[in-house]
Amino acid sequence: MLNEFADIMNCDKGAEKTLEIPFHKPYITEDEVSEVLDSLRSGWITMGPKTIEFEKSFGEYIGTRNAVSMNSCTACLHLALKMIDLKEGDEVIVPAVTFTATAEVISYFRAVPVLVDVDSETCNIDAAKIEEKITERTKAIIPVHYGGQPCDMDEISVIAKRHNLAVIEDAAHAIPARYRGRRIGTIGDITCFSFYATKTLATGEGGMVTTENDEWAERMKILRLHGISKDAWKRYSKEGSWFYEVVDAGYKYNMTDIQAALGLAQLRKVEWMWRRRSEIAEIYTESFRGYQEISPPSVKPDRESAWHLYPISLNPEQFSGGRDIFIDSLKERGVSTSVHFIPLYRHPYYRNTFGFDAAEFPVSERIFASTISLPLYPGMADEEIRWVAESVAGVIGQFRV
Ligand SMILES: *Cc1c(COP(=O)(O)O)cnc(C)c1O
C-alpha cells in the first residue's frame, strides 16, 4: 500500500516536470564543425587527404595493419564476403537477432544466411549452437557484437579453424570494445565497423574494415572505387595523373572527406565518449538493482563493452504489461526507446525466402518479447540520465503484479 502511494506520488511529480529524451543524439561539437568547414574550404569534398588520414588514425587506434574506409558498414560486409569468394548456394552463419545488413549482403551473392539462436545473457550468437548448423556449403561465420559486447571469439575461432571457415566480424556496435585484452578489429579475418548516425563513432554514413591481410586490403581499396587501379582518388590531385585502368567490376563505396572530417574529430574523443557511456550504464544498473521486474544488461568479466546499447529485459512473471506497454508508458514520460532487433526470421523477406521458423529460435523469441533499449549517449545530462532511471522505476511501479 505504502509502495503504491509512493509510486502515485512519483507519477504526479513526473507530470509536472517531464523531460523529452530522444533515443539517440550524436555528440557533435565545434571540433566536428571546424573539421568539416576545413574540408569545405579546402575545395576537396570527396575522398581525399582527410579520408586517408582518418584511415591511418583509425588503424593506429585499433592496432591493425590495414584500415579501409567505405561509405557504410554494409558496403564493408559486402566486400568482406567478396574477399572470401562467396558463391551462389554457399552458406554463411549469422545470429538470428541482428540488423538486416548482416544478412542482406549474403543475398547479394545468392548465398544463404543460416541463423543461429542467441545467448540469453548477452544476445550474442550462441557459440555452442554453431556447429550443428555447419554443412559442406558453409563458408563463413559473421558474429555480431550485440550492443557492443564482444562475442565468444575464442570459441568461434576454434570452430572456424576446425571447419575451415572465415570469421567476418560485424562490429557495427563495437567501437571501442575488448575481448580478453584484444581490441575488437584485430581478431577475425576481417572486421566491419559502422559510422552510421546512431553508432558510437558517427560520420552520418560510413564504415571501415580492418584486416591483417594486405592483399585483401589492396583489393578492397580498388573495389570500393569502381575497380580502378591503385590510388584512383588521386587522379584529380596535383600529384595524380589522368591515366587509370579499370581492373575489376567495382562499386561506388568510397567515403568522402566530409565524412572523414567528422570521423577525425570523433576519433579524438572516442575514449572519452566510451567512458561517459560506461558511466551512464553504471548509473542505470545501480539504480535498477532493487527491481526484480527487470534485468539490466550484464557484461562478461573477460571483455569490455563499447556500450552502444543499454538493453533491459522485462521479467514476465513480475510485470503485468508487455514490452509494448512498457515502451508506450516510457514514451508518455518523455523517454524514447527502441527494440534491438526484430529477429531476422520474423521479417517477411527472410521468412518467405528461406522458410525460417520462429520455433527454432526460442531464446531469440524470448528476448524479442521482453527487451527494450534505453537512451545511452555521451551528450546526456545528469538530469536526463536520472529522469530515464526514474521513469523506468515509475513504469515498473505502475504495472507491478
Ligand atoms: C548499423 C548496423 C549495420 C549497418 O551499418 P551501416 O553503416 O548503416 O551500413 C550492420 N550491422 C549492425 C548490427 C548494425 O547495427
Short mmCIF file of C-alpha atoms and ligand atoms in Angstrom, two decimals:
data_model
loop_
_atom_site.label_atom_id
_atom_site.label_comp_id
_atom_site.label_asym_id
_atom_site.label_seq_id
_atom_site.Cartn_x
_atom_site.Cartn_y
_atom_site.Cartn_z
CA MET A 1 0.00 0.00 0.00
CA LEU A 2 2.73 2.36 1.03
CA ASN A 3 4.61 1.44 -2.11
CA GLU A 4 1.66 2.13 -4.32
CA PHE A 5 1.19 5.51 -2.72
CA ALA A 6 4.83 6.37 -3.25
CA ASP A 7 4.51 5.46 -6.92
CA ILE A 8 1.47 7.64 -7.37
CA MET A 9 3.42 10.47 -5.79
CA ASN A 10 6.23 9.80 -8.24
CA CYS A 11 3.84 9.91 -11.17
CA ASP A 12 2.45 13.22 -10.04
CA LYS A 13 5.90 14.66 -9.58
CA GLY A 14 6.73 13.39 -13.05
CA ALA A 15 3.74 15.02 -14.67
CA GLU A 16 4.84 18.50 -13.75
CA LYS A 17 8.43 18.04 -14.85
CA THR A 18 8.58 15.86 -17.96
CA LEU A 19 11.81 15.92 -19.92
CA GLU A 20 11.90 14.96 -23.59
CA ILE A 21 14.67 12.46 -24.09
CA PRO A 22 15.30 11.25 -27.64
CA PHE A 23 16.58 7.70 -28.11
CA HIS A 24 19.80 9.00 -29.60
CA LYS A 25 21.68 12.19 -30.29
CA PRO A 26 25.10 12.26 -31.99
CA TYR A 27 27.79 14.02 -29.99
CA ILE A 28 28.73 16.88 -32.33
CA THR A 29 30.84 19.78 -31.04
CA GLU A 30 32.69 22.77 -32.51
CA ASP A 31 35.57 20.38 -33.21
CA GLU A 32 33.46 18.42 -35.74
CA VAL A 33 32.08 21.63 -37.21
CA SER A 34 35.52 23.13 -37.80
CA GLU A 35 36.95 19.91 -39.30
CA VAL A 36 34.04 19.79 -41.77
CA LEU A 37 34.40 23.50 -42.57
CA ASP A 38 38.08 22.88 -43.19
CA SER A 39 37.17 20.25 -45.81
CA LEU A 40 34.59 22.52 -47.42
CA ARG A 41 37.03 25.42 -47.60
CA SER A 42 39.84 23.25 -48.97
CA GLY A 43 37.82 22.58 -52.11
CA TRP A 44 38.29 18.82 -51.74
CA ILE A 45 34.98 17.28 -50.70
CA THR A 46 35.09 13.68 -51.89
CA MET A 47 37.61 11.01 -50.91
CA GLY A 48 40.98 12.67 -50.40
CA PRO A 49 43.60 13.60 -47.81
CA LYS A 50 41.25 13.54 -44.82
CA THR A 51 39.92 10.10 -45.74
CA ILE A 52 43.48 8.78 -45.88
CA GLU A 53 44.33 10.46 -42.58
CA PHE A 54 41.19 9.03 -40.96
CA GLU A 55 42.06 5.51 -42.14
CA LYS A 56 45.58 5.89 -40.75
CA SER A 57 44.43 7.24 -37.37
CA PHE A 58 41.64 4.65 -37.04
CA GLY A 59 44.02 1.83 -37.92
CA GLU A 60 46.51 3.03 -35.32
CA TYR A 61 43.78 3.34 -32.70
CA ILE A 62 42.57 -0.21 -33.32
CA GLY A 63 46.09 -1.57 -33.71
CA THR A 64 45.64 -3.20 -37.11
CA ARG A 65 47.81 -3.34 -40.25
CA ASN A 66 45.05 -2.22 -42.61
CA ALA A 67 42.02 0.03 -42.24
CA VAL A 68 39.97 0.62 -45.40
CA SER A 69 37.14 3.15 -45.28
CA MET A 70 33.85 2.88 -47.14
CA ASN A 71 30.51 4.65 -47.24
CA SER A 72 28.81 2.15 -44.89
CA CYS A 73 29.35 -0.92 -42.78
CA THR A 74 27.01 -2.73 -45.18
CA ALA A 75 29.45 -2.00 -48.03
CA CYS A 76 32.27 -3.31 -45.80
CA LEU A 77 30.37 -6.56 -45.13
CA HIS A 78 29.67 -6.95 -48.86
CA LEU A 79 33.32 -6.58 -49.90
CA ALA A 80 34.42 -8.79 -46.99
CA LEU A 81 32.28 -11.62 -48.40
CA LYS A 82 33.75 -10.91 -51.84
CA MET A 83 37.24 -11.42 -50.40
CA ILE A 84 36.35 -14.97 -49.35
CA ASP A 85 34.90 -15.59 -52.81
CA LEU A 86 31.38 -16.41 -51.65
CA LYS A 87 29.37 -18.19 -54.34
CA GLU A 88 25.73 -18.87 -55.14
CA GLY A 89 24.35 -21.58 -52.85
CA ASP A 90 27.08 -21.13 -50.21
CA GLU A 91 26.01 -20.73 -46.59
CA VAL A 92 27.02 -18.12 -44.02
CA ILE A 93 26.24 -18.36 -40.32
CA VAL A 94 24.74 -15.29 -38.61
CA PRO A 95 22.90 -14.69 -35.33
CA ALA A 96 19.09 -14.70 -35.51
CA VAL A 97 18.96 -11.35 -33.69
CA THR A 98 20.71 -8.66 -35.72
CA PHE A 99 20.08 -5.84 -38.16
CA THR A 100 19.21 -6.92 -41.68
CA ALA A 101 22.53 -5.58 -43.06
CA THR A 102 24.40 -8.53 -41.52
CA ALA A 103 22.40 -10.97 -43.65
CA GLU A 104 21.32 -8.94 -46.68
CA VAL A 105 24.89 -8.91 -48.00
CA ILE A 106 24.76 -12.72 -48.16
CA SER A 107 21.78 -12.41 -50.51
CA TYR A 108 23.87 -10.22 -52.85
CA PHE A 109 25.73 -13.44 -53.76
CA ARG A 110 22.57 -15.62 -53.92
CA ALA A 111 24.10 -17.39 -50.95
CA VAL A 112 22.09 -18.47 -47.90
CA PRO A 113 22.09 -16.95 -44.40
CA VAL A 114 21.94 -19.68 -41.76
CA LEU A 115 20.55 -18.38 -38.49
CA VAL A 116 21.79 -19.46 -35.07
CA ASP A 117 19.88 -18.73 -31.85
CA VAL A 118 21.46 -16.25 -29.43
CA ASP A 119 22.72 -16.47 -25.85
CA SER A 120 20.08 -15.42 -23.32
CA GLU A 121 22.50 -13.32 -21.24
CA THR A 122 24.36 -11.43 -23.98
CA CYS A 123 22.10 -11.70 -27.05
CA ASN A 124 25.27 -12.65 -28.95
CA ILE A 125 25.38 -15.70 -31.24
CA ASP A 126 25.35 -18.85 -29.07
CA ALA A 127 28.73 -20.39 -29.89
CA ALA A 128 27.56 -23.78 -28.57
CA LYS A 129 24.85 -23.89 -31.27
CA ILE A 130 27.05 -23.00 -34.26
CA GLU A 131 28.49 -26.40 -35.12
CA GLU A 132 25.12 -28.13 -35.56
CA LYS A 133 24.39 -25.62 -38.36
CA ILE A 134 27.61 -26.18 -40.31
CA THR A 135 27.32 -28.09 -43.59
CA GLU A 136 29.54 -28.79 -46.61
CA ARG A 137 28.43 -25.44 -48.06
CA THR A 138 29.25 -23.25 -45.04
CA LYS A 139 31.91 -20.67 -45.87
CA ALA A 140 31.92 -18.16 -43.03
CA ILE A 141 30.61 -17.07 -39.65
CA ILE A 142 29.55 -13.45 -39.07
CA PRO A 143 29.42 -12.84 -35.30
CA VAL A 144 27.72 -9.58 -34.31
CA HIS A 145 28.95 -7.92 -31.12
CA TYR A 146 25.46 -7.12 -29.86
CA GLY A 147 25.18 -3.74 -28.16
CA GLY A 148 28.97 -3.53 -28.05
CA GLN A 149 29.71 -6.65 -26.00
CA PRO A 150 32.21 -8.91 -27.80
CA CYS A 151 31.09 -12.42 -28.80
CA ASP A 152 32.85 -15.57 -27.55
CA MET A 153 35.63 -15.07 -30.08
CA ASP A 154 37.96 -17.86 -28.88
CA GLU A 155 35.21 -20.48 -29.14
CA ILE A 156 34.13 -19.10 -32.54
CA SER A 157 37.73 -19.05 -33.83
CA VAL A 158 38.25 -22.69 -32.81
CA ILE A 159 35.08 -23.76 -34.64
CA ALA A 160 36.06 -21.71 -37.70
CA LYS A 161 39.52 -23.26 -37.80
CA ARG A 162 38.15 -26.79 -37.39
CA HIS A 163 35.80 -26.34 -40.36
CA ASN A 164 37.98 -24.02 -42.43
CA LEU A 165 35.58 -21.08 -42.26
CA ALA A 166 36.29 -17.36 -42.43
CA VAL A 167 35.33 -15.15 -39.47
CA ILE A 168 33.95 -11.78 -40.55
CA GLU A 169 33.01 -9.68 -37.55
CA ASP A 170 30.04 -7.33 -37.68
CA ALA A 171 31.46 -4.75 -35.27
CA ALA A 172 28.87 -2.07 -36.07
CA HIS A 173 28.31 -1.66 -32.29
CA ALA A 174 31.85 -2.28 -31.09
CA ILE A 175 33.94 0.90 -31.14
CA PRO A 176 35.72 0.53 -28.78
CA ALA A 177 35.49 -2.95 -27.30
CA ARG A 178 37.94 -5.52 -25.98
CA TYR A 179 37.90 -9.30 -25.74
CA ARG A 180 40.42 -10.93 -23.38
CA GLY A 181 42.71 -7.92 -23.71
CA ARG A 182 42.46 -7.76 -27.50
CA ARG A 183 40.81 -4.84 -29.26
CA ILE A 184 37.84 -5.72 -31.49
CA GLY A 185 39.17 -5.18 -35.01
CA THR A 186 42.26 -7.34 -34.51
CA ILE A 187 40.71 -10.80 -34.03
CA GLY A 188 38.68 -12.05 -37.02
CA ASP A 189 39.83 -12.33 -40.65
CA ILE A 190 38.00 -9.11 -41.45
CA THR A 191 36.17 -6.76 -39.06
CA CYS A 192 33.50 -4.33 -40.27
CA PHE A 193 32.72 -1.14 -38.33
CA SER A 194 29.84 1.31 -38.81
CA PHE A 195 29.88 5.10 -38.51
CA TYR A 196 26.13 5.43 -39.09
CA ALA A 197 24.46 8.41 -37.36
CA THR A 198 23.41 6.45 -34.28
CA LYS A 199 26.62 4.48 -33.76
CA THR A 200 29.34 5.16 -31.18
CA LEU A 201 31.53 6.98 -33.70
CA ALA A 202 29.35 8.82 -36.19
CA THR A 203 30.11 10.30 -39.61
CA GLY A 204 26.47 10.36 -40.75
CA GLU A 205 27.08 7.38 -43.02
CA GLY A 206 30.33 5.47 -43.17
CA GLY A 207 32.18 2.28 -42.40
CA MET A 208 35.66 0.79 -42.08
CA VAL A 209 37.12 -2.67 -42.48
CA THR A 210 40.21 -3.76 -40.61
CA THR A 211 42.27 -6.80 -41.61
CA GLU A 212 45.77 -8.18 -41.27
CA ASN A 213 45.55 -9.43 -44.86
CA ASP A 214 47.39 -6.87 -47.04
CA GLU A 215 46.24 -8.42 -50.30
CA TRP A 216 42.58 -8.21 -49.29
CA ALA A 217 43.04 -4.61 -48.14
CA GLU A 218 44.52 -3.65 -51.54
CA ARG A 219 41.69 -5.40 -53.42
CA MET A 220 39.03 -3.74 -51.30
CA LYS A 221 40.63 -0.33 -51.96
CA ILE A 222 40.25 -1.00 -55.69
CA LEU A 223 36.73 -2.43 -55.49
CA ARG A 224 35.37 0.42 -53.35
CA LEU A 225 36.12 2.92 -56.15
CA HIS A 226 34.87 1.45 -59.44
CA GLY A 227 37.58 -1.19 -59.70
CA ILE A 228 40.01 1.49 -60.79
CA SER A 229 43.71 0.76 -60.34
CA LYS A 230 45.51 1.90 -57.21
CA ASP A 231 45.02 5.39 -55.70
CA ALA A 232 42.33 6.33 -58.20
CA TRP A 233 41.18 9.16 -55.94
CA LYS A 234 44.44 10.99 -56.63
CA ARG A 235 43.76 11.42 -60.34
CA TYR A 236 42.37 14.92 -59.79
CA SER A 237 45.12 15.99 -57.36
CA LYS A 238 48.43 17.73 -58.04
CA GLU A 239 50.50 14.58 -57.76
CA GLY A 240 47.91 12.47 -59.66
CA SER A 241 47.76 11.54 -63.31
CA TRP A 242 44.85 11.42 -65.75
CA PHE A 243 45.67 7.84 -66.65
CA TYR A 244 43.91 4.98 -64.93
CA GLU A 245 42.83 1.47 -65.67
CA VAL A 246 39.73 -0.40 -64.61
CA VAL A 247 40.98 -3.74 -63.37
CA ASP A 248 37.78 -5.15 -61.86
CA ALA A 249 33.99 -4.68 -61.81
CA GLY A 250 33.92 -2.36 -58.82
CA TYR A 251 31.45 -0.40 -56.74
CA LYS A 252 30.85 3.18 -55.61
CA TYR A 253 31.58 2.53 -51.94
CA ASN A 254 34.16 5.22 -51.11
CA MET A 255 34.00 7.52 -48.10
CA THR A 256 34.15 11.31 -48.64
CA ASP A 257 36.45 13.84 -46.95
CA ILE A 258 33.40 15.48 -45.38
CA GLN A 259 32.57 12.22 -43.62
CA ALA A 260 36.23 11.63 -42.75
CA ALA A 261 36.43 15.14 -41.25
CA LEU A 262 33.63 14.18 -38.86
CA GLY A 263 35.39 10.89 -38.22
CA LEU A 264 38.72 12.54 -37.34
CA ALA A 265 37.05 14.84 -34.81
CA GLN A 266 35.04 11.94 -33.34
CA LEU A 267 38.09 9.73 -33.10
CA ARG A 268 39.87 12.31 -30.92
CA LYS A 269 37.17 11.87 -28.28
CA VAL A 270 36.30 8.24 -28.83
CA GLU A 271 37.74 7.15 -25.46
CA TRP A 272 36.04 9.96 -23.59
CA MET A 273 32.69 9.15 -25.22
CA TRP A 274 33.17 5.50 -24.26
CA ARG A 275 33.94 6.37 -20.63
CA ARG A 276 30.87 8.56 -20.45
CA ARG A 277 28.60 5.83 -21.88
CA SER A 278 30.12 3.32 -19.44
CA GLU A 279 29.39 5.73 -16.60
CA ILE A 280 25.76 6.16 -17.70
CA ALA A 281 25.37 2.38 -17.98
CA GLU A 282 26.71 2.04 -14.45
CA ILE A 283 24.27 4.64 -13.12
CA TYR A 284 21.36 2.81 -14.77
CA THR A 285 22.47 -0.58 -13.47
CA GLU A 286 22.98 0.78 -9.98
CA SER A 287 19.55 2.39 -9.89
CA PHE A 288 17.79 -0.77 -11.19
CA ARG A 289 19.45 -3.01 -8.61
CA GLY A 290 16.44 -3.29 -6.30
CA TYR A 291 13.93 -4.24 -9.01
CA GLN A 292 13.01 -7.88 -9.65
CA GLU A 293 10.83 -6.83 -12.58
CA ILE A 294 13.69 -6.05 -14.97
CA SER A 295 17.16 -7.42 -15.67
CA PRO A 296 19.85 -4.94 -16.65
CA PRO A 297 22.42 -5.99 -19.29
CA SER A 298 25.46 -7.86 -18.00
CA VAL A 299 28.99 -7.87 -19.39
CA LYS A 300 31.20 -10.93 -19.00
CA PRO A 301 34.30 -10.30 -16.85
CA ASP A 302 36.83 -11.09 -19.61
CA ARG A 303 35.58 -8.39 -22.00
CA GLU A 304 34.74 -4.70 -22.26
CA SER A 305 31.58 -3.48 -23.96
CA ALA A 306 31.52 -0.42 -26.18
CA TRP A 307 28.14 0.29 -24.54
CA HIS A 308 26.42 1.15 -27.80
CA LEU A 309 23.13 -0.11 -26.35
CA TYR A 310 21.65 -0.48 -22.89
CA PRO A 311 19.04 -3.23 -23.30
CA ILE A 312 16.90 -4.14 -20.29
CA SER A 313 14.71 -7.23 -20.25
CA LEU A 314 11.35 -7.44 -18.52
CA ASN A 315 10.69 -10.45 -16.33
CA PRO A 316 7.22 -11.52 -17.45
CA GLU A 317 6.14 -13.15 -14.14
CA GLN A 318 6.63 -9.91 -12.25
CA PHE A 319 5.30 -7.47 -14.74
CA SER A 320 1.66 -7.35 -15.85
CA GLY A 321 2.14 -5.32 -19.04
CA GLY A 322 4.04 -6.46 -22.09
CA ARG A 323 7.01 -4.87 -23.80
CA ASP A 324 4.82 -2.58 -25.91
CA ILE A 325 3.01 -1.19 -22.85
CA PHE A 326 6.37 -0.51 -21.22
CA ILE A 327 7.55 1.36 -24.32
CA ASP A 328 4.33 3.41 -24.53
CA SER A 329 4.43 4.28 -20.82
CA LEU A 330 8.03 5.46 -21.09
CA LYS A 331 7.07 7.49 -24.14
CA GLU A 332 4.32 9.17 -22.08
CA ARG A 333 7.02 10.19 -19.63
CA GLY A 334 9.05 11.66 -22.48
CA VAL A 335 11.56 8.80 -22.75
CA SER A 336 12.08 7.37 -26.26
CA THR A 337 13.31 3.80 -26.51
CA SER A 338 13.92 1.23 -29.22
CA VAL A 339 13.92 -2.54 -29.79
CA HIS A 340 17.12 -4.25 -30.99
CA PHE A 341 16.27 -6.16 -33.04
CA ILE A 342 13.22 -7.69 -34.64
CA PRO A 343 14.76 -11.14 -35.26
CA LEU A 344 15.59 -11.78 -38.92
CA TYR A 345 13.25 -14.80 -39.23
CA ARG A 346 10.29 -12.55 -38.32
CA HIS A 347 10.75 -10.33 -41.38
CA PRO A 348 8.70 -11.33 -44.45
CA TYR A 349 11.71 -11.35 -46.80
CA TYR A 350 13.73 -13.82 -44.73
CA ARG A 351 10.72 -15.89 -43.70
CA ASN A 352 9.40 -16.24 -47.25
CA THR A 353 12.76 -16.70 -48.98
CA PHE A 354 14.43 -19.12 -46.58
CA GLY A 355 11.44 -20.65 -44.75
CA PHE A 356 12.70 -19.84 -41.26
CA ASP A 357 10.50 -20.98 -38.39
CA ALA A 358 10.36 -18.95 -35.15
CA ALA A 359 10.06 -22.19 -33.14
CA GLU A 360 13.71 -22.91 -33.94
CA PHE A 361 14.85 -19.83 -32.02
CA PRO A 362 13.31 -19.94 -28.53
CA VAL A 363 15.88 -17.64 -26.91
CA SER A 364 15.62 -15.03 -29.67
CA GLU A 365 11.82 -15.14 -29.31
CA ARG A 366 12.03 -14.63 -25.55
CA ILE A 367 14.49 -11.75 -25.93
CA PHE A 368 12.40 -10.12 -28.64
CA ALA A 369 9.27 -10.22 -26.46
CA SER A 370 10.97 -8.72 -23.42
CA THR A 371 13.84 -6.41 -24.40
CA ILE A 372 13.93 -2.62 -24.63
CA SER A 373 16.92 -0.38 -25.35
CA LEU A 374 17.14 2.75 -23.18
CA PRO A 375 18.74 6.03 -24.34
CA LEU A 376 22.54 5.88 -23.92
CA TYR A 377 24.78 8.53 -25.47
CA PRO A 378 27.57 10.76 -24.16
CA GLY A 379 25.64 14.02 -24.54
CA MET A 380 23.05 13.02 -21.91
CA ALA A 381 22.89 15.43 -18.99
CA ASP A 382 22.94 14.04 -15.43
CA GLU A 383 19.35 15.18 -15.04
CA GLU A 384 18.34 13.28 -18.17
CA ILE A 385 20.03 10.07 -17.00
CA ARG A 386 18.19 10.39 -13.69
CA TRP A 387 14.94 11.04 -15.50
CA VAL A 388 15.27 7.87 -17.57
CA ALA A 389 16.05 5.81 -14.45
CA GLU A 390 13.15 7.34 -12.51
CA SER A 391 10.77 6.83 -15.43
CA VAL A 392 11.68 3.14 -15.67
CA ALA A 393 11.08 2.80 -11.92
CA GLY A 394 7.78 4.64 -12.30
CA VAL A 395 6.55 2.33 -15.07
CA ILE A 396 7.58 -0.72 -13.07
CA GLY A 397 5.56 0.57 -10.12
CA GLN A 398 2.58 1.17 -12.37
CA PHE A 399 2.49 -2.42 -13.70
CA ARG A 400 3.82 -4.36 -10.72
CA VAL A 401 1.86 -7.61 -10.18
C1 LIG B 1 24.07 -0.33 -38.09
C2 LIG B 1 24.35 -1.77 -38.32
C3 LIG B 1 24.86 -2.24 -39.53
C4 LIG B 1 24.94 -1.40 -40.78
O1 LIG B 1 25.74 -0.31 -40.68
P1 LIG B 1 25.69 0.79 -41.86
O2 LIG B 1 26.92 1.60 -41.63
O3 LIG B 1 24.42 1.58 -41.65
O4 LIG B 1 25.70 0.08 -43.16
C5 LIG B 1 25.24 -3.57 -39.61
N1 LIG B 1 25.08 -4.40 -38.57
C6 LIG B 1 24.56 -3.99 -37.40
C7 LIG B 1 24.42 -4.98 -36.29
C8 LIG B 1 24.14 -2.67 -37.25
O5 LIG B 1 23.58 -2.28 -36.09
#
